[in-house]
XYZ file of C-alpha atoms in Angstrom:
437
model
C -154.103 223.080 -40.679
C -155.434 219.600 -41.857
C -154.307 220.589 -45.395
C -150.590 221.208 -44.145
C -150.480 218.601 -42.795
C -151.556 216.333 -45.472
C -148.714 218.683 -47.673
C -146.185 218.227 -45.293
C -146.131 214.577 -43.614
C -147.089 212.865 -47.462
C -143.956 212.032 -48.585
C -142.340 211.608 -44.972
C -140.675 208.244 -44.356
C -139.680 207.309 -40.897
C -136.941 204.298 -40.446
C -136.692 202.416 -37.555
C -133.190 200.768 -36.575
C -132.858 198.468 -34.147
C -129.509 196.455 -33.976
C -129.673 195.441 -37.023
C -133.039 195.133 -38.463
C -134.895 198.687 -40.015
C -138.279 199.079 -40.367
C -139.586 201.782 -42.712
C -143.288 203.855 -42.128
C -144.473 206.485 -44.181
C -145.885 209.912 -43.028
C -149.416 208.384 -44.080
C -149.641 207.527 -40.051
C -149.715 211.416 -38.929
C -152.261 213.267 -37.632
C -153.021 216.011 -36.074
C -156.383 217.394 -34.592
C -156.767 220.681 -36.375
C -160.018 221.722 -35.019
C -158.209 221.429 -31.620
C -155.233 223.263 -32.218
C -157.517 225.794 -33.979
C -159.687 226.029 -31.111
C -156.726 226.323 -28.772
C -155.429 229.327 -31.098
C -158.670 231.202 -30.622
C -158.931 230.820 -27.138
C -155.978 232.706 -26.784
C -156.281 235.675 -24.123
C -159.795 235.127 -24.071
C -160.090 232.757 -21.013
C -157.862 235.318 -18.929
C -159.010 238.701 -16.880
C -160.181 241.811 -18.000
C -156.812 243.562 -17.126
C -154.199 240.181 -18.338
C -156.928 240.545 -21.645
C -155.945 243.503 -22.732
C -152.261 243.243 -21.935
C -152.218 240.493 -24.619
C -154.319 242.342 -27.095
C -152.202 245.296 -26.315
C -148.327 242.676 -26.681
C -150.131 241.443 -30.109
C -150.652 244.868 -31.492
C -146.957 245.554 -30.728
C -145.700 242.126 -32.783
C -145.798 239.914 -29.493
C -147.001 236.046 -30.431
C -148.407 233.053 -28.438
C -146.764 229.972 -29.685
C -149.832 227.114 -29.811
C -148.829 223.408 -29.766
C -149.758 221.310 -32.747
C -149.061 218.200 -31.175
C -148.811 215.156 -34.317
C -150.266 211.985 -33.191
C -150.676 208.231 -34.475
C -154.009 207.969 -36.945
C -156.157 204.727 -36.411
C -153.827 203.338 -39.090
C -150.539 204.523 -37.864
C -151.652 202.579 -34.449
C -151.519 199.522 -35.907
C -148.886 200.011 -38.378
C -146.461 200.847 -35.273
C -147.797 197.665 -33.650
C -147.336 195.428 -36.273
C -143.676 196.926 -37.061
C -142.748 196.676 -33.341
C -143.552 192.850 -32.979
C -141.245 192.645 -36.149
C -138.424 194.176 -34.260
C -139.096 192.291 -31.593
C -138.869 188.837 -33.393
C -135.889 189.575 -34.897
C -133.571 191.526 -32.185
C -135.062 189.797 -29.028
C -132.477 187.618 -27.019
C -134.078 186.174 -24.167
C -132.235 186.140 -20.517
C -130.612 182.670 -19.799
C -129.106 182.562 -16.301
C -125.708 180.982 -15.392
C -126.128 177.883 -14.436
C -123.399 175.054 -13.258
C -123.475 171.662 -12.194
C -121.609 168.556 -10.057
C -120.302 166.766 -13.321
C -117.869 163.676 -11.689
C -114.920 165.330 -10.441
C -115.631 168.870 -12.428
C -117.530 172.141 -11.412
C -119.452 173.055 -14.957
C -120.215 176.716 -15.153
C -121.998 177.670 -18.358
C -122.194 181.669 -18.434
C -125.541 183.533 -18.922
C -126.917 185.673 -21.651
C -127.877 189.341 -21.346
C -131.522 189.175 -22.365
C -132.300 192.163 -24.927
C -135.682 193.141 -25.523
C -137.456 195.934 -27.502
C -138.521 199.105 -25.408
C -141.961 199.466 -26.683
C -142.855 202.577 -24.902
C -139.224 204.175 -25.535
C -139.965 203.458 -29.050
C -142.842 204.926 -29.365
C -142.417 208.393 -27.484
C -138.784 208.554 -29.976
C -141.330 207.833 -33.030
C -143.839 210.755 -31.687
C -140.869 213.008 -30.911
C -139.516 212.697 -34.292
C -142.930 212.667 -35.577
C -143.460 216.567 -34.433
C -140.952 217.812 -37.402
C -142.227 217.211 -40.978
C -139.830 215.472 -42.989
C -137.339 212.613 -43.033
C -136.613 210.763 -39.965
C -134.204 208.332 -38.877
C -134.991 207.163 -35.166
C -132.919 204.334 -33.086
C -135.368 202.119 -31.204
C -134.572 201.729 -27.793
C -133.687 198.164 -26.486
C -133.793 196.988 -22.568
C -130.957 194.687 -21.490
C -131.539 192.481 -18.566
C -128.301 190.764 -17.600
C -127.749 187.316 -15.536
C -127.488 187.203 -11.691
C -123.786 186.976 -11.207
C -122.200 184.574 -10.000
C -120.331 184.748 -7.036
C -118.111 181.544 -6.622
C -117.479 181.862 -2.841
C -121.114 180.966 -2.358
C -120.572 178.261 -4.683
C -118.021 177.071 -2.768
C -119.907 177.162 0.632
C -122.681 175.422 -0.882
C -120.513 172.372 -2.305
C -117.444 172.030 0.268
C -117.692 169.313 2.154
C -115.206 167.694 5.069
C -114.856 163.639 4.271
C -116.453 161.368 7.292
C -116.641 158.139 7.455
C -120.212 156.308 7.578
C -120.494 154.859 11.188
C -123.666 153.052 13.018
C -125.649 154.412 15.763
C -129.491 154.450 17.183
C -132.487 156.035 15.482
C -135.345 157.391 18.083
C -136.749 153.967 17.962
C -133.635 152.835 19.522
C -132.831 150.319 16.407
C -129.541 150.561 14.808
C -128.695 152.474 11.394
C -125.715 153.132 9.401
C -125.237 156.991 9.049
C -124.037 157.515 5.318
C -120.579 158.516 4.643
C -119.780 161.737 2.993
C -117.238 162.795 0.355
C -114.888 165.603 1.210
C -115.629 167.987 -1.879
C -113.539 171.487 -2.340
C -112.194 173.613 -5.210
C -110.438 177.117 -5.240
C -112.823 179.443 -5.112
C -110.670 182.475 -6.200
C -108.893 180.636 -8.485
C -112.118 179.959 -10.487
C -113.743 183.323 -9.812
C -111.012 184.948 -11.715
C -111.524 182.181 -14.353
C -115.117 183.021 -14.590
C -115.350 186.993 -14.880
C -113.450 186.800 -18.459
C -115.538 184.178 -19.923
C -117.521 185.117 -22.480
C -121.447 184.915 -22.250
C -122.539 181.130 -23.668
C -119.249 179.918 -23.037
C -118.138 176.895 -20.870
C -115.909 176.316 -18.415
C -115.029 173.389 -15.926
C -113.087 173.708 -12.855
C -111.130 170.746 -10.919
C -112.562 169.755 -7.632
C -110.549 167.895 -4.663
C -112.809 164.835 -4.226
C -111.697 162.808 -1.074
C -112.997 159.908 -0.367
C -113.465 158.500 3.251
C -111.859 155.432 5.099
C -115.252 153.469 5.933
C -117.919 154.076 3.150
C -121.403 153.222 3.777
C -121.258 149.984 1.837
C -117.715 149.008 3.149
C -119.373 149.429 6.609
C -122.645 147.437 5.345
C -120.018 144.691 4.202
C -118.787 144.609 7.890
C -121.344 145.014 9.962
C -121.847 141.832 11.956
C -119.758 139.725 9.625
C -117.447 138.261 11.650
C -118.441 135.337 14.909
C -116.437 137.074 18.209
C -117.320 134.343 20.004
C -119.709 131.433 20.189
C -120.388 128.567 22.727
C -123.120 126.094 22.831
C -124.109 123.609 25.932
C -126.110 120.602 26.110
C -130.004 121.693 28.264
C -130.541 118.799 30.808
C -133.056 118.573 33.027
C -136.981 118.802 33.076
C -139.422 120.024 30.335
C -139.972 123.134 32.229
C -136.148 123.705 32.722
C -135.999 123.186 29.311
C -139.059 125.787 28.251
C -137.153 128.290 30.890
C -134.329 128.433 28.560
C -135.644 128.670 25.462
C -138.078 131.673 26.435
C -134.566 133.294 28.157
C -133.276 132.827 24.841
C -135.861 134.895 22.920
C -135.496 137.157 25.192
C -131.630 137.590 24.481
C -131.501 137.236 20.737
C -131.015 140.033 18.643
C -130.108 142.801 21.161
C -127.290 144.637 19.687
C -124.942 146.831 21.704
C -123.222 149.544 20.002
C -119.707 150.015 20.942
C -119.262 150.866 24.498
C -122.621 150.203 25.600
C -122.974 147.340 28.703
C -125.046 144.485 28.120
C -127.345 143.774 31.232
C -128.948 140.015 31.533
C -131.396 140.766 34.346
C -132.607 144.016 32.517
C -132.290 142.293 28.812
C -134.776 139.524 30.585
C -137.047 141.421 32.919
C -138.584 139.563 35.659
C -138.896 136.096 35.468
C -142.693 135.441 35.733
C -144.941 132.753 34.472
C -146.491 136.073 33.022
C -143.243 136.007 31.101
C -143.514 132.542 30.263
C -141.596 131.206 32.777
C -142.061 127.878 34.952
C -140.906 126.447 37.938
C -138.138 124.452 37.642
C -134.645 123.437 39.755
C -132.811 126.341 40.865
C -129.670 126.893 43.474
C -131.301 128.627 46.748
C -129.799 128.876 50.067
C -127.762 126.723 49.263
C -130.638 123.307 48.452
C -131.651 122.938 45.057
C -135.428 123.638 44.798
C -138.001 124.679 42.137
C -138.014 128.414 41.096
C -140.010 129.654 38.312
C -137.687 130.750 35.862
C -134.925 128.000 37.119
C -132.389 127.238 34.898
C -131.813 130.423 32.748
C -128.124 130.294 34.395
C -127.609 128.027 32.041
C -128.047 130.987 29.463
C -126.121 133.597 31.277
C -123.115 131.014 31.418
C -123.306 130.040 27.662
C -123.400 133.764 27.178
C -120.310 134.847 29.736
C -118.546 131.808 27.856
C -118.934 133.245 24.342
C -117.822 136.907 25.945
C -114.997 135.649 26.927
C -113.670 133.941 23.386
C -114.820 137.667 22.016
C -112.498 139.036 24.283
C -114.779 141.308 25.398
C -114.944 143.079 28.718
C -116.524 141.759 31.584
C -118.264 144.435 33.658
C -120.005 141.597 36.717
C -119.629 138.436 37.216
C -120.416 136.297 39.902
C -119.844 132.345 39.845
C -122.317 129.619 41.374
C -122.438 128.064 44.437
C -121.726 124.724 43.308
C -120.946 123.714 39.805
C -122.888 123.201 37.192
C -122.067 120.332 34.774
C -122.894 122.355 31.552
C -119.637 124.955 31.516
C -116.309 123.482 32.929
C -115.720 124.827 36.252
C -115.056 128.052 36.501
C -116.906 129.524 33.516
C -120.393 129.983 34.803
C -122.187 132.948 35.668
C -125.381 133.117 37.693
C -127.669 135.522 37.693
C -130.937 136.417 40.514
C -133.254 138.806 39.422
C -133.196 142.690 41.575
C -130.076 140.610 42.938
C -127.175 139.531 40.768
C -126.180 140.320 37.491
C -123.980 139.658 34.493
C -122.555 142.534 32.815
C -120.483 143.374 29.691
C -119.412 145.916 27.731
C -118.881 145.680 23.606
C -115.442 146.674 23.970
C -115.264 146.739 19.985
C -115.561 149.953 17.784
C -117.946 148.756 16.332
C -121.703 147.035 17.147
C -122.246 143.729 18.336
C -125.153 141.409 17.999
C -126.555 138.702 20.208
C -127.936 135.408 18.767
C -129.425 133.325 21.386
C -131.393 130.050 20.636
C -132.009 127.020 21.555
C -131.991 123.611 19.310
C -133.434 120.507 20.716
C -131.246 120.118 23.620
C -128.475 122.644 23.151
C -128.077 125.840 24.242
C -126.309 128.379 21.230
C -125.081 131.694 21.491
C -123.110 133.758 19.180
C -121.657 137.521 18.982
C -121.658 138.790 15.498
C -120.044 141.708 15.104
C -116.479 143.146 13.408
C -113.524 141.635 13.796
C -110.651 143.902 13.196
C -108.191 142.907 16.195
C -107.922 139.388 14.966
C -106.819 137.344 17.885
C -107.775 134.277 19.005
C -108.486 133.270 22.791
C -108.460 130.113 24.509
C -109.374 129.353 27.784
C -107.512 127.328 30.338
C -108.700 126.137 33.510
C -106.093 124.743 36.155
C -107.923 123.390 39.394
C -106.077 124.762 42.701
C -107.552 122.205 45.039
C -110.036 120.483 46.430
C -112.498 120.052 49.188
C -113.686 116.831 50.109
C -117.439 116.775 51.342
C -118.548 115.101 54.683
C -121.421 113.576 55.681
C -123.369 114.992 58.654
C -126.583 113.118 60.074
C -128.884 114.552 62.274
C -132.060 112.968 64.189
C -135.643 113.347 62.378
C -138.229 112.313 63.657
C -140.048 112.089 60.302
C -137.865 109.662 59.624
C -138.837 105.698 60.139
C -136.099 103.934 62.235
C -132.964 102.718 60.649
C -134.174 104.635 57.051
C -131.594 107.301 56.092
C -132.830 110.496 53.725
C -130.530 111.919 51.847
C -131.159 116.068 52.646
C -128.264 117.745 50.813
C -126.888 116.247 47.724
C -123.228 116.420 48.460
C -120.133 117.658 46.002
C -116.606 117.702 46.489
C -115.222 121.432 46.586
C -112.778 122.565 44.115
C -110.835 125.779 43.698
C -110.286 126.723 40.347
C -108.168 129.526 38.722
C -109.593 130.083 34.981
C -106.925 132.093 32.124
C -108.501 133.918 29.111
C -105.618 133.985 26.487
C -105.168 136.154 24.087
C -103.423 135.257 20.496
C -102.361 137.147 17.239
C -102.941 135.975 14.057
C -99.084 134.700 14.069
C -99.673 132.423 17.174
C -98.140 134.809 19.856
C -99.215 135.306 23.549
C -100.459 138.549 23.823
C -102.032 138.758 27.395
């Protein structure tokens, strides 16, 4: 056996195709156990039963035969001869896999296709090389190859993952409560069938781009950012009179005020923007309107900043939610255009009537009083206010007996004021001069 198969597998060449490299090996590689097979040939019939025993002995006499496998395998050298001709094969046919891929490229959809990967089946090569291998002689074997082909690519989920409707950036409140511009976003969409069919007869490698409808919105985020409290609404300053304390009352109402923003539609609240007015809040007594006398309250004076305020409202042409006027009149705001205020008891209200948010600044400067609404001004109008007085009410003096009071001394209880009856007009112009309301 081992000298046949020296004779037959010496001169045996075995070529390997694969696409289009060929590798040759010789029959030097073969081998085959001979001791084995001869082993396996003797055993024949003798490993079965008596009675199966002699029915063998008995078919052999009569002609019969017992085909024995021979089985050629791969010598120590053949083993590494295969290896080293497979990683040939494999450097010179392997394509690796590249996926499709595509891209956002300006107003484009880039899809590149994919490449089917091809690799070299090792283990399909080497039963074909062993299969050929068990027939002396010539051999020409095809090597197997693998193909692994790209994902496809299915352009409706493509689609879903770029369309997008256009909105416009707008403004509201974080958790924290402070105000943020939500971002705009730009209405993306393409034809998804359209490019589908444009896809599936590309070639692999190639390249194609397909249009997208790119809308962009009304109010982008740095369009908004370029209007967002831009404009003055409405501003009014009055002079502070009065004592130091008065004077500290205001300023520390002030601080309190400045930079609350309302968004649009929310009411601004003075007696919740302020709190209570406590010398733990900084505030100290000063003159105040009570029952109708004029005494120290802590926290008197910050009237003055609710009127400045309800005076700057009204040039924004906001709207006024409560307002209540004063007993008597003020001397800071012409009559008319005041607004007091009592903690738990009265309150002045507005509403940002704008679409979009509004921001107070409240502050004081030596002796004057300044507020101003920054916000957007896209209505444009201008307002003045007119105040017509109706009548008025002369005061009269009334004495009465005290007997605190020395004889022939009078002491001056009330201070008096003459009455009036006003009837205050917000108008309301265009831009061109015209009346509106």
């Amino acid at each position: 056996l081992d000298a046949w198969v020296e004779q037959a597998y010496t001169d045996a060449e075995y070529n390997l195709r694969c696409g289009d490299t060929t590798a040759r090996l010789d029959g030097g590689i073969a081998y085959l156990n001979g001791a084995a097979v001869a082993q396996d040939a003797y055993m024949v019939g003798r490993a079965e039963p008596f009675l199966k025993r002699g029915a063998v002995i008995l078919s052999h006499l009569l002609g019969g035969e017992t085909a024995v496998d021979c089985p050629v395998e791969l010598n120590d050298s053949g083993k590494e001869q295969v290896e080293r001709t497979l990683e040939e094969l494999e450097r010179a046919e392997n394509i690796p896999l590249v996926e499709t891929v595509w891209a956002v490229n300006g107003e484009k959809l880039t899809i590149t296709r994919g490449i089917t990967g091809v690799s070299v089946d090792r283990d399909g090569a080497l039963a074909a090389l062993l299969g050929a291998m068990q027939q002396p002689g010539d051999h020409e074997i095809e090597i197997p190859v693998a193909l692994t082909e790209p994902v496809p690519l299915d352009l409706q989920q493509v689609h879903t993952q770029l369309y997008a409707q256009t909105a416009d950036a707008y403004v509201q409140r974080d958790e924290q409560g402070e105000c943020q511009i939500v971002p705009h976003v730009v209405g993306v969409d393409f034809d998804a069938a359209q490019a589908q069919q444009r896809f599936d007869v590309m070639n692999e490698g190639d390249t194609a781009q397909i249009p997208l409808t790119i809308t962009l919105p009304d109010m982008t985020q740095s369009k908004l950012e370029g209007m967002l409290f831009a404009d003055v609404l409405g501003e009014c300053s009055t002079n502070i009179g009065g004592t130091e304390y008065r004077l500290n009352n205001v300023i520390v109402a002030a601080k309190a005020m400045n930079g609350t923003i309302l968004m649009p539609g929310e009411v601004f609240s003075y007696n919740k923007t302020l709190g209570p007015r406590t010398t733990a809040n900084g505030y100290l007594p000063a003159p105040a309107y009570i029952g109708g006398k004029t005494v120290d309250d802590v926290g008197g004076g910050i009237c003055q900043n609710s009127s400045t305020l309800y005076m700057a409202v009204l040039r924004a042409n906001l709207k006024i939610v409560t307002r209540t006027n004063h007993m008597y009149t003020v001397g800071y705001v012409p009559d008319g255009l005041d607004a007091t205020v009592a903690y738990n008891a009265i309150d002045f209200q507005f509403r940002n009537s704008t679409p979009h948010p509004i921001r107070i600044e409240a502050r004081v400067s030596g002796r004057t009083m300044i507020v101003k609404l920054h916000g957007t001004d896209t209505e444009r109008v201008t307002v003045k206010m007119e105040t017509k007085t109706l009548s008025t009410t002369p005061y009269q003096v009334t004495y009465k007996p005290d007997s605190t009071v020395a004889v022939g001394k009078t002491v001056v209880d009330t201070t008096a004021y003459t009455g009036r009856k006003v009837q205050v007009f917000r108008c309301v112009y265009d831009a061109q001069g015209n009346l509106l309301s």
